[in-house]
Short mmCIF file of C-alpha atoms and ligand atoms in Angstrom, two decimals:
data_model
loop_
_atom_site.label_atom_id
_atom_site.label_comp_id
_atom_site.label_asym_id
_atom_site.label_seq_id
_atom_site.Cartn_x
_atom_site.Cartn_y
_atom_site.Cartn_z
CA MET N 2 -35.08 2.76 -35.88
CA LEU N 3 -32.94 4.16 -33.12
CA PRO N 4 -32.22 1.95 -30.16
CA LYS N 5 -33.90 2.25 -26.70
CA VAL N 6 -31.61 3.11 -23.87
CA SER N 7 -31.38 3.42 -20.06
CA ALA N 8 -29.14 4.94 -17.69
CA GLN N 9 -28.60 2.23 -14.79
CA ARG N 10 -27.41 2.79 -11.47
CA PHE N 11 -24.64 0.21 -10.86
CA SER N 12 -24.20 -1.03 -7.32
CA SER N 13 -20.80 -2.29 -6.46
CA ALA N 14 -19.25 -3.63 -3.32
CA HIS N 15 -19.58 -2.22 0.07
CA LEU N 16 -16.54 -1.16 2.17
CA THR N 17 -17.16 0.28 5.76
CA SER N 18 -13.49 1.55 6.55
CA ILE N 19 -10.38 2.08 4.78
CA GLU N 20 -8.09 1.28 7.94
CA GLY N 21 -6.96 -2.04 6.20
CA TYR N 22 -5.12 0.17 3.63
CA ARG N 23 -3.11 1.97 6.03
CA HIS N 24 -0.15 -0.22 6.58
CA LEU N 25 0.13 -0.89 2.72
CA VAL N 26 1.06 2.69 1.64
CA ASP N 27 3.41 5.34 2.90
CA ALA N 28 2.12 7.26 5.94
CA ALA N 29 2.34 10.62 4.33
CA LEU N 30 0.06 9.62 1.53
CA PHE N 31 -2.43 7.97 3.90
CA ASP N 32 -2.48 11.50 5.75
CA GLU N 33 -2.79 13.47 2.76
CA LEU N 34 -5.69 11.23 1.53
CA GLN N 35 -7.60 11.54 4.83
CA ALA N 36 -7.31 15.33 4.96
CA LEU N 37 -8.63 15.70 1.54
CA ALA N 38 -11.55 13.42 2.39
CA ARG N 39 -12.40 15.56 5.47
CA GLU N 40 -12.48 18.65 3.36
CA LEU N 41 -14.61 16.88 0.58
CA LYS N 42 -16.87 15.22 3.16
CA GLY N 43 -20.59 14.86 1.67
CA VAL N 44 -19.54 15.76 -1.95
CA ARG N 45 -21.65 13.95 -4.28
CA ILE N 46 -19.76 12.30 -7.13
CA CYS N 47 -21.09 10.38 -10.07
CA HIS N 48 -18.94 8.21 -12.11
CA VAL N 49 -20.50 7.48 -15.57
CA ASN N 50 -19.15 4.62 -17.97
CA SER N 51 -20.76 2.13 -20.47
CA THR N 52 -19.97 -1.29 -18.93
CA GLY N 53 -20.10 -2.91 -15.70
CA PHE N 54 -17.70 -5.69 -16.31
CA GLY N 55 -14.74 -6.67 -18.37
CA GLY N 56 -11.90 -4.32 -18.68
CA GLY N 57 -9.88 -1.89 -16.72
CA VAL N 58 -12.49 0.82 -16.11
CA ALA N 59 -15.19 -1.48 -14.63
CA GLU N 60 -12.43 -3.09 -12.62
CA LEU N 61 -11.43 0.48 -11.40
CA LEU N 62 -14.77 1.62 -10.74
CA ALA N 63 -15.80 -1.38 -8.94
CA ARG N 64 -13.07 -0.58 -6.23
CA ASN N 65 -12.95 3.06 -6.37
CA VAL N 66 -16.54 3.75 -5.60
CA PRO N 67 -16.81 1.69 -2.27
CA PHE N 68 -13.38 3.20 -1.24
CA ALA N 69 -14.58 6.74 -1.90
CA ASN N 70 -17.79 6.29 0.16
CA ALA N 71 -15.80 4.61 3.05
CA LEU N 72 -13.92 8.00 2.94
CA GLY N 73 -17.08 9.94 3.47
CA LEU N 74 -17.86 11.08 0.05
CA CYS N 75 -21.35 10.17 -1.52
CA THR N 76 -20.39 8.34 -4.81
CA ASP N 77 -22.47 6.54 -7.21
CA TRP N 78 -21.76 4.84 -10.45
CA ARG N 79 -24.10 5.04 -13.36
CA LEU N 80 -23.95 2.89 -16.70
CA VAL N 81 -24.94 4.32 -19.97
CA GLN N 82 -26.51 1.20 -21.37
CA GLY N 83 -25.97 1.08 -24.99
CA THR N 84 -27.08 -1.44 -27.60
CA PRO N 85 -24.98 -3.47 -30.04
CA GLU N 86 -25.11 -0.93 -32.67
CA PHE N 87 -23.95 1.73 -30.18
CA PHE N 88 -21.09 -0.33 -28.89
CA SER N 89 -19.85 -1.12 -32.45
CA VAL N 90 -19.66 2.54 -33.27
CA THR N 91 -18.03 3.41 -29.78
CA LYS N 92 -15.36 0.51 -30.44
CA ALA N 93 -14.59 2.05 -33.59
CA LEU N 94 -14.36 5.46 -32.13
CA HIS N 95 -12.15 3.95 -29.37
CA ASN N 96 -9.77 2.38 -31.87
CA ALA N 97 -9.80 5.48 -34.12
CA LEU N 98 -8.89 7.59 -31.03
CA GLN N 99 -5.91 5.28 -30.70
CA GLY N 100 -4.85 5.88 -34.28
CA ALA N 101 -6.95 3.24 -36.21
CA SER N 102 -8.32 4.47 -39.53
CA TYR N 103 -12.17 4.78 -39.69
CA ALA N 104 -14.66 6.44 -42.01
CA LEU N 105 -17.14 7.94 -39.53
CA THR N 106 -20.60 8.01 -41.20
CA GLU N 107 -23.61 10.36 -40.30
CA ALA N 108 -25.44 7.25 -39.01
CA ASP N 109 -22.65 6.42 -36.60
CA LYS N 110 -22.88 10.01 -35.36
CA ALA N 111 -26.40 9.74 -35.01
CA ILE N 112 -26.51 6.30 -33.03
CA TYR N 113 -23.79 7.81 -30.73
CA LEU N 114 -25.61 10.96 -29.88
CA HIS N 115 -28.89 9.37 -29.43
CA VAL N 116 -27.60 6.92 -26.75
CA ASN N 117 -25.72 9.73 -24.83
CA ARG N 118 -28.87 11.97 -25.15
CA GLU N 119 -31.46 9.47 -24.14
CA SER N 120 -29.11 8.09 -20.99
CA ALA N 121 -28.73 11.63 -19.92
CA LYS N 122 -32.48 12.18 -19.78
CA LEU N 123 -32.93 9.07 -17.49
CA LEU N 124 -30.17 10.62 -14.90
CA HIS N 125 -32.27 12.35 -12.43
CA ALA N 126 -30.21 12.31 -9.39
CA GLU N 127 -28.15 15.43 -8.66
CA TYR N 128 -24.54 15.39 -8.14
CA ASP N 129 -21.74 17.99 -7.23
CA VAL N 130 -19.28 16.36 -9.66
CA TYR N 131 -19.70 14.04 -12.60
CA ILE N 132 -16.77 11.94 -13.72
CA VAL N 133 -17.32 10.55 -17.15
CA HIS N 134 -15.10 7.75 -18.30
CA ASP N 135 -13.81 7.16 -21.85
CA PRO N 136 -15.17 8.23 -25.33
CA GLN N 137 -18.40 6.02 -25.10
CA PRO N 138 -20.47 8.76 -22.81
CA VAL N 139 -18.45 11.74 -23.76
CA ALA N 140 -21.47 13.54 -25.08
CA PHE N 141 -23.30 13.04 -21.95
CA LEU N 142 -22.50 16.45 -20.51
CA GLU N 143 -23.88 18.24 -23.55
CA ALA N 144 -27.02 16.12 -23.34
CA ALA N 145 -27.66 16.52 -19.57
CA GLY N 146 -26.86 20.04 -19.38
CA ARG N 147 -24.39 21.46 -16.70
CA ARG N 148 -26.76 21.10 -13.71
CA ASP N 149 -24.96 23.44 -11.61
CA ALA N 150 -22.13 20.71 -11.31
CA ARG N 151 -18.50 20.28 -12.24
CA TRP N 152 -17.74 17.84 -15.11
CA ILE N 153 -14.49 15.71 -15.54
CA TRP N 154 -13.79 13.75 -18.52
CA ARG N 155 -11.39 10.69 -17.53
CA CYS N 156 -9.73 9.22 -20.69
CA HIS N 157 -8.10 5.92 -20.19
CA ILE N 158 -6.81 5.47 -23.53
CA ASP N 159 -3.64 6.78 -25.69
CA THR N 160 -5.29 9.68 -27.83
CA SER N 161 -2.00 11.40 -28.71
CA ASP N 162 -2.33 10.41 -32.41
CA PRO N 163 -6.08 10.13 -33.16
CA ASN N 164 -7.96 9.68 -36.32
CA THR N 165 -8.41 13.50 -37.23
CA GLU N 166 -12.12 13.02 -38.33
CA VAL N 167 -13.15 11.18 -35.04
CA ALA N 168 -11.24 13.67 -33.04
CA ALA N 169 -12.95 16.60 -34.70
CA PHE N 170 -16.23 15.13 -34.14
CA LEU N 171 -15.69 14.57 -30.28
CA LEU N 172 -13.65 17.68 -29.35
CA PRO N 173 -16.70 19.91 -29.05
CA TYR N 174 -18.25 17.58 -26.68
CA ILE N 175 -14.97 17.38 -24.81
CA ASP N 176 -14.31 21.17 -24.72
CA LEU N 177 -17.43 21.64 -22.49
CA TYR N 178 -15.83 19.80 -19.63
CA ASP N 179 -14.11 21.53 -16.55
CA ALA N 180 -11.34 19.26 -16.42
CA VAL N 181 -9.80 16.42 -18.51
CA VAL N 182 -7.68 13.48 -17.14
CA PHE N 183 -5.30 11.47 -19.01
CA THR N 184 -2.98 8.63 -17.57
CA MET N 185 0.25 10.26 -18.76
CA ARG N 186 0.97 13.52 -20.54
CA GLU N 187 2.20 11.74 -23.60
CA PHE N 188 -1.49 10.78 -24.33
CA LEU N 189 -3.07 14.20 -24.35
CA LEU N 190 -5.66 14.67 -27.15
CA PRO N 191 -4.36 17.44 -29.40
CA GLY N 192 -6.58 20.41 -29.77
CA ILE N 193 -8.21 20.12 -26.29
CA ARG N 194 -9.30 23.31 -24.72
CA VAL N 195 -10.59 22.99 -21.27
CA PRO N 196 -9.79 24.97 -18.04
CA HIS N 197 -7.92 21.92 -16.09
CA THR N 198 -5.73 18.96 -17.39
CA ALA N 199 -4.45 16.45 -14.93
CA PHE N 200 -2.35 13.40 -15.45
CA ILE N 201 -3.29 10.59 -13.02
CA ALA N 202 -2.29 6.80 -13.72
CA PRO N 203 -4.87 4.15 -12.57
CA ALA N 204 -4.18 1.90 -9.68
CA ILE N 205 -5.15 -1.61 -8.41
CA ASP N 206 -6.88 -2.39 -5.16
CA PRO N 207 -4.59 -4.66 -3.14
CA LEU N 208 -7.52 -6.10 -1.05
CA SER N 209 -9.95 -7.02 -3.57
CA THR N 210 -10.61 -10.39 -4.64
CA LYS N 211 -8.42 -10.19 -7.77
CA ASN N 212 -5.41 -9.02 -5.80
CA MET N 213 -5.79 -10.24 -2.18
CA ASP N 214 -3.27 -12.82 -0.73
CA LEU N 215 -4.20 -16.40 -1.50
CA PRO N 216 -2.34 -19.42 -0.12
CA GLU N 217 0.14 -20.87 -2.76
CA LYS N 218 -1.48 -24.29 -2.44
CA LEU N 219 -4.96 -23.08 -3.29
CA CYS N 220 -3.58 -21.31 -6.33
CA ARG N 221 -1.90 -24.49 -7.53
CA GLN N 222 -5.22 -26.35 -7.00
CA VAL N 223 -7.22 -23.82 -8.96
CA VAL N 224 -4.72 -23.98 -11.76
CA ALA N 225 -4.67 -27.99 -11.46
CA ASN N 226 -8.39 -28.03 -11.74
CA ALA N 227 -8.45 -26.15 -14.91
CA GLY N 228 -6.40 -28.72 -16.57
CA VAL N 229 -2.81 -27.26 -16.21
CA ASP N 230 -0.03 -29.50 -15.33
CA VAL N 231 1.54 -27.58 -12.11
CA HIS N 232 4.84 -29.57 -12.51
CA ARG N 233 5.70 -28.06 -15.72
CA PRO N 234 6.30 -24.30 -16.47
CA LEU N 235 3.31 -21.92 -16.95
CA VAL N 236 3.12 -18.53 -18.64
CA VAL N 237 -0.07 -16.43 -18.59
CA GLN N 238 -1.45 -13.46 -20.36
CA VAL N 239 -4.65 -12.09 -18.81
CA SER N 240 -6.47 -9.75 -21.25
CA ARG N 241 -9.64 -9.22 -23.18
CA PHE N 242 -9.69 -10.65 -26.77
CA ASP N 243 -8.57 -7.35 -28.45
CA PRO N 244 -5.93 -6.90 -31.25
CA TRP N 245 -4.12 -4.45 -29.39
CA LYS N 246 -3.48 -6.98 -26.73
CA ASP N 247 -1.87 -9.31 -29.45
CA PRO N 248 -2.82 -12.74 -28.41
CA MET N 249 -1.83 -14.05 -31.62
CA GLY N 250 1.74 -12.68 -30.90
CA VAL N 251 1.74 -14.19 -27.59
CA ILE N 252 1.01 -17.53 -29.03
CA GLN N 253 3.98 -17.10 -31.53
CA ALA N 254 6.35 -15.99 -28.83
CA PHE N 255 5.10 -18.94 -26.80
CA ARG N 256 5.83 -21.42 -29.75
CA ILE N 257 9.24 -19.96 -30.22
CA ALA N 258 10.20 -20.30 -26.43
CA ARG N 259 8.75 -23.77 -26.38
CA GLN N 260 11.22 -24.97 -28.88
CA GLU N 261 13.94 -24.54 -26.46
CA MET N 262 11.90 -25.40 -23.34
CA PRO N 263 9.63 -28.35 -24.22
CA GLY N 264 7.10 -28.92 -21.56
CA LEU N 265 6.28 -25.20 -21.36
CA GLN N 266 2.56 -24.15 -21.02
CA LEU N 267 0.53 -21.02 -21.84
CA ALA N 268 -2.61 -19.97 -20.35
CA LEU N 269 -4.65 -17.19 -22.16
CA VAL N 270 -7.18 -15.87 -19.80
CA GLY N 271 -9.40 -13.43 -21.47
CA ALA N 272 -12.54 -11.63 -20.70
CA ILE N 273 -15.31 -10.44 -23.15
CA ALA N 274 -16.37 -7.05 -21.83
CA GLY N 275 -19.84 -5.85 -22.07
CA ASP N 276 -19.14 -3.07 -24.50
CA ASP N 277 -16.65 -5.06 -26.87
CA PRO N 278 -18.32 -6.64 -29.75
CA GLU N 279 -14.77 -7.43 -31.43
CA GLY N 280 -13.82 -9.75 -28.69
CA TRP N 281 -16.01 -12.67 -30.08
CA GLN N 282 -14.29 -12.63 -33.52
CA LEU N 283 -10.74 -12.72 -31.93
CA LEU N 284 -11.58 -15.46 -29.29
CA SER N 285 -12.76 -17.60 -32.13
CA LEU N 286 -9.64 -17.10 -34.04
CA VAL N 287 -7.58 -17.92 -31.01
CA GLN N 288 -9.47 -20.90 -30.26
CA ARG N 289 -9.06 -22.05 -33.94
CA GLU N 290 -5.43 -21.50 -33.83
CA THR N 291 -4.86 -23.24 -30.49
CA GLU N 292 -7.33 -26.19 -30.45
CA ASP N 293 -4.96 -28.82 -31.54
CA ASP N 294 -2.06 -27.54 -29.21
CA PRO N 295 -2.37 -29.58 -25.73
CA ASP N 296 0.01 -26.98 -24.08
CA ILE N 297 -2.13 -23.82 -24.75
CA PHE N 298 -5.17 -23.33 -22.61
CA VAL N 299 -7.80 -20.65 -23.23
CA PHE N 300 -10.08 -19.46 -20.57
CA THR N 301 -12.85 -16.92 -20.43
CA ASN N 302 -15.10 -15.31 -17.80
CA LEU N 303 -17.88 -16.73 -19.68
CA ALA N 304 -16.73 -20.21 -18.56
CA GLY N 305 -16.35 -19.07 -14.87
CA VAL N 306 -12.97 -17.70 -14.95
CA GLY N 307 -13.59 -14.70 -12.50
CA SER N 308 -11.33 -12.53 -10.33
CA MET N 309 -10.45 -15.35 -7.95
CA GLU N 310 -9.26 -17.47 -10.76
CA VAL N 311 -7.35 -14.65 -12.24
CA ASN N 312 -5.53 -14.03 -8.84
CA ALA N 313 -4.78 -17.63 -8.71
CA PHE N 314 -3.37 -17.82 -12.20
CA GLN N 315 -1.34 -14.62 -11.80
CA ARG N 316 0.09 -16.12 -8.45
CA ALA N 317 0.52 -19.84 -9.73
CA CYS N 318 2.44 -19.07 -12.74
CA ASP N 319 6.19 -18.68 -13.39
CA LEU N 320 5.89 -15.61 -15.67
CA VAL N 321 3.33 -13.06 -16.98
CA ILE N 322 3.24 -11.95 -20.35
CA GLN N 323 1.32 -8.72 -21.51
CA LYS N 324 2.31 -8.33 -25.18
CA SER N 325 0.16 -5.11 -25.88
CA VAL N 326 1.07 -3.22 -28.88
CA ARG N 327 -1.00 -0.18 -27.62
CA GLU N 328 -2.16 0.08 -24.13
CA GLY N 329 -3.83 2.71 -21.99
CA PHE N 330 -2.42 1.50 -18.72
CA GLY N 331 -2.68 -2.15 -18.55
CA LEU N 332 -3.89 -2.79 -14.99
CA VAL N 333 -2.83 -6.49 -15.29
CA VAL N 334 0.74 -5.61 -15.01
CA SER N 335 0.47 -3.95 -11.76
CA GLU N 336 -1.63 -6.96 -10.67
CA SER N 337 0.95 -9.24 -11.49
CA PHE N 338 3.90 -7.15 -10.12
CA TRP N 339 1.77 -6.84 -6.97
CA LYS N 340 1.87 -10.63 -6.75
CA ARG N 341 5.64 -10.56 -7.31
CA ARG N 342 5.42 -12.25 -10.64
CA PRO N 343 7.98 -11.04 -13.30
CA VAL N 344 6.43 -9.65 -16.62
CA VAL N 345 7.52 -9.60 -20.03
CA ALA N 346 5.46 -7.05 -21.63
CA GLY N 347 4.92 -4.88 -24.91
CA ARG N 348 6.66 -1.42 -24.86
CA ALA N 349 3.22 0.41 -25.12
CA GLY N 350 1.38 3.25 -23.43
CA GLY N 351 1.26 3.31 -19.58
CA ILE N 352 3.04 -0.29 -19.39
CA PRO N 353 6.65 1.16 -19.01
CA MET N 354 5.86 3.38 -15.99
CA GLN N 355 4.98 0.32 -13.86
CA TYR N 356 8.38 -1.23 -14.45
CA PRO N 357 10.60 -1.07 -11.51
CA ALA N 358 14.16 0.76 -12.33
CA GLY N 359 16.57 -1.73 -13.69
CA PHE N 360 14.12 -4.44 -15.26
CA GLU N 361 12.95 -2.21 -18.28
CA ARG N 362 14.99 -4.41 -20.51
CA TYR N 363 11.90 -6.96 -20.50
CA LEU N 364 9.71 -4.47 -22.35
CA VAL N 365 9.70 -5.82 -25.75
CA ASP N 366 8.78 -4.85 -29.48
CA SER N 367 8.34 -8.25 -31.12
CA ALA N 368 7.44 -11.85 -30.55
CA GLU N 369 11.05 -13.01 -30.95
CA GLU N 370 12.15 -10.55 -28.30
CA CYS N 371 9.30 -11.69 -26.19
CA ALA N 372 10.49 -15.30 -26.61
CA SER N 373 14.11 -14.70 -25.87
CA ASP N 374 13.18 -12.63 -22.48
CA MET N 375 10.60 -15.44 -21.47
CA LEU N 376 13.49 -17.98 -21.81
CA GLU N 377 16.05 -15.77 -19.92
CA LEU N 378 13.71 -15.21 -16.97
CA LEU N 379 12.33 -18.88 -16.97
CA LYS N 380 15.68 -20.38 -16.67
CA ASP N 381 16.65 -18.26 -13.66
CA SER N 382 14.52 -18.38 -10.44
CA GLU N 383 16.82 -15.85 -8.63
CA LEU N 384 16.40 -13.32 -11.39
CA ARG N 385 12.57 -13.74 -11.21
CA ARG N 386 12.61 -13.40 -7.56
CA ALA N 387 14.52 -10.18 -7.66
CA PHE N 388 12.38 -8.70 -10.45
CA GLY N 389 9.15 -9.73 -8.52
CA ALA N 390 10.34 -7.99 -5.33
CA ALA N 391 11.39 -4.81 -7.03
CA ALA N 392 8.12 -4.87 -8.82
CA HIS N 393 6.11 -5.33 -5.76
CA GLU N 394 7.60 -2.42 -4.04
CA HIS N 395 7.27 -0.08 -7.21
CA VAL N 396 3.52 -0.99 -7.22
CA ARG N 397 3.25 -0.47 -3.61
CA LYS N 398 4.76 3.13 -3.80
CA ASN N 399 2.87 4.18 -7.08
CA PHE N 400 -0.11 2.08 -8.16
CA LEU N 401 -2.45 1.39 -5.26
CA LEU N 402 -5.92 2.50 -4.88
CA PRO N 403 -5.26 5.14 -1.96
CA ARG N 404 -2.86 7.12 -4.32
CA LEU N 405 -5.37 7.07 -7.03
CA LEU N 406 -7.98 8.49 -4.68
CA ARG N 407 -5.57 11.17 -3.40
CA ASP N 408 -5.04 12.41 -6.90
CA GLU N 409 -8.75 12.16 -7.80
CA LEU N 410 -9.88 13.93 -4.72
CA ALA N 411 -7.14 16.66 -5.35
CA LEU N 412 -8.59 17.35 -8.72
CA VAL N 413 -12.15 17.34 -7.47
CA LYS N 414 -11.26 19.82 -4.87
CA ARG N 415 -9.51 22.08 -7.57
CA VAL N 416 -12.64 22.21 -9.97
CA LEU N 417 -14.94 22.75 -7.34
CA SER N 418 -13.04 25.75 -5.94
CA ASN N 419 -12.68 27.35 -9.42
CA PRO N 420 -15.37 28.77 -11.63
CA PRO N 421 -17.16 26.38 -13.92
CA ASN N 422 -16.19 26.08 -17.96
CA ARG N 423 -18.28 28.82 -19.47
CA ARG N 424 -18.53 27.31 -22.98
N1 UDP J 23 -9.51 -9.34 -16.69
C1 UDP J 23 -10.21 -10.22 -16.09
N2 UDP J 23 -10.47 -11.39 -16.51
C2 UDP J 23 -10.13 -11.56 -17.82
C3 UDP J 23 -9.20 -10.53 -18.49
C4 UDP J 23 -9.10 -9.46 -17.88
O1 UDP J 23 -10.71 -10.22 -14.73
O2 UDP J 23 -10.44 -12.66 -18.33
C5 UDP J 23 -9.35 -8.15 -15.81
C6 UDP J 23 -7.80 -7.70 -15.39
O3 UDP J 23 -7.50 -8.46 -14.37
C7 UDP J 23 -7.76 -6.48 -15.31
C8 UDP J 23 -8.95 -5.88 -16.44
O4 UDP J 23 -9.70 -6.85 -16.69
O5 UDP J 23 -8.21 -6.11 -14.11
C9 UDP J 23 -8.18 -5.46 -17.47
O6 UDP J 23 -7.56 -4.02 -17.41
P1 UDP J 23 -6.53 -3.62 -18.23
O7 UDP J 23 -6.26 -2.23 -17.77
O8 UDP J 23 -5.18 -4.51 -18.39
O9 UDP J 23 -7.02 -3.56 -19.71
P2 UDP J 23 -8.24 -3.03 -20.54
O10 UDP J 23 -9.24 -4.30 -20.72
O11 UDP J 23 -8.71 -2.12 -19.76
O12 UDP J 23 -7.58 -2.62 -21.81
#
């Protein structure tokens, strides 16, 4: 039996004006953004993805959509609502596109295409541009038909070295798009043939609940209420329970560092995303590994750790870890840098580009390296302050929402002023 699906419209926050962002970014960028918005006023854009919560794409869209509407565009966000079988297949496709091995079956293909096709049938509203995110809904265009619109596929993951069978299955659906977007040139999926390719890094919203300024006292209170001792050093990793984020490696690094710094505490703050069935297994592994360790805390969104709490943890800790072994971008790195926190992170995907010049030495390739960098930073508050200040400025210049919208709107303009893909 094939699953039932729906293409839900997802509502997000409302924003009436973008003026609050003016003083945060460079004047030339803000002017460029407003000029593009004037040119594209009234253009109807529909973002399509497969989850409304958990993970970077949902985080991005929740802020991108109201921001674009405040700029005068008519932007919607639609969800392809899959089923557990669909998400098991798409998680495997996601992993395979990042290089994991996977034997794709005919049954997998059937579930994948069925959900895409049924969802497309339910999408009645008409738009000028569709922006489809990640591999889960990539066959949406083939199913929906071109509808006299332009279609952009926005890939958030590193597809530079994919499983060839999975890539061969998806490429005919991708090649129908007018444009594809990758976070960086190195991520380009080999063999793609579309009229336009763009490289656009994601960004964070400095005014969201996740990133807005919070009083230091409040942050300490939130962390203390969660059971953490605010008088002892604290390191934090915020990420989905996903093997690519290496939570077990973080625990290992923490335990090495603690030998030299008794009293050190670790908080693993981890969301379970709506489209990520693997998360539960890893969460129980992490819980089993840490249940007898009083210095390690594990929190999830399911137990009420939401955006405000993540914000407080990122601000109240001494140091952030993001020990990813594969990473699309890693919004959490920019989130932490924006809060002037130093980060020790895996040298993976889009993480290095977020590092300010001179601090790349805190990118690591092993748990041992991670532990020794943590100790170096934890022992030197002046070094942490200098790193945090440089990182904040680097994020301000490169990874805030107005820059992302400027780049996205420039691409929308480009596809609208060129003929559609004739495939
Ligand atoms: N996140 C959260 N709560 C958690 C774990 C993660 O709010 O318990 C958020 C995090 O702050 C970030 C996003 O989820 O905004 C994760 O995005 P990222 O690009 O780092 O990784 P992804 O999950 O997309 O691979």
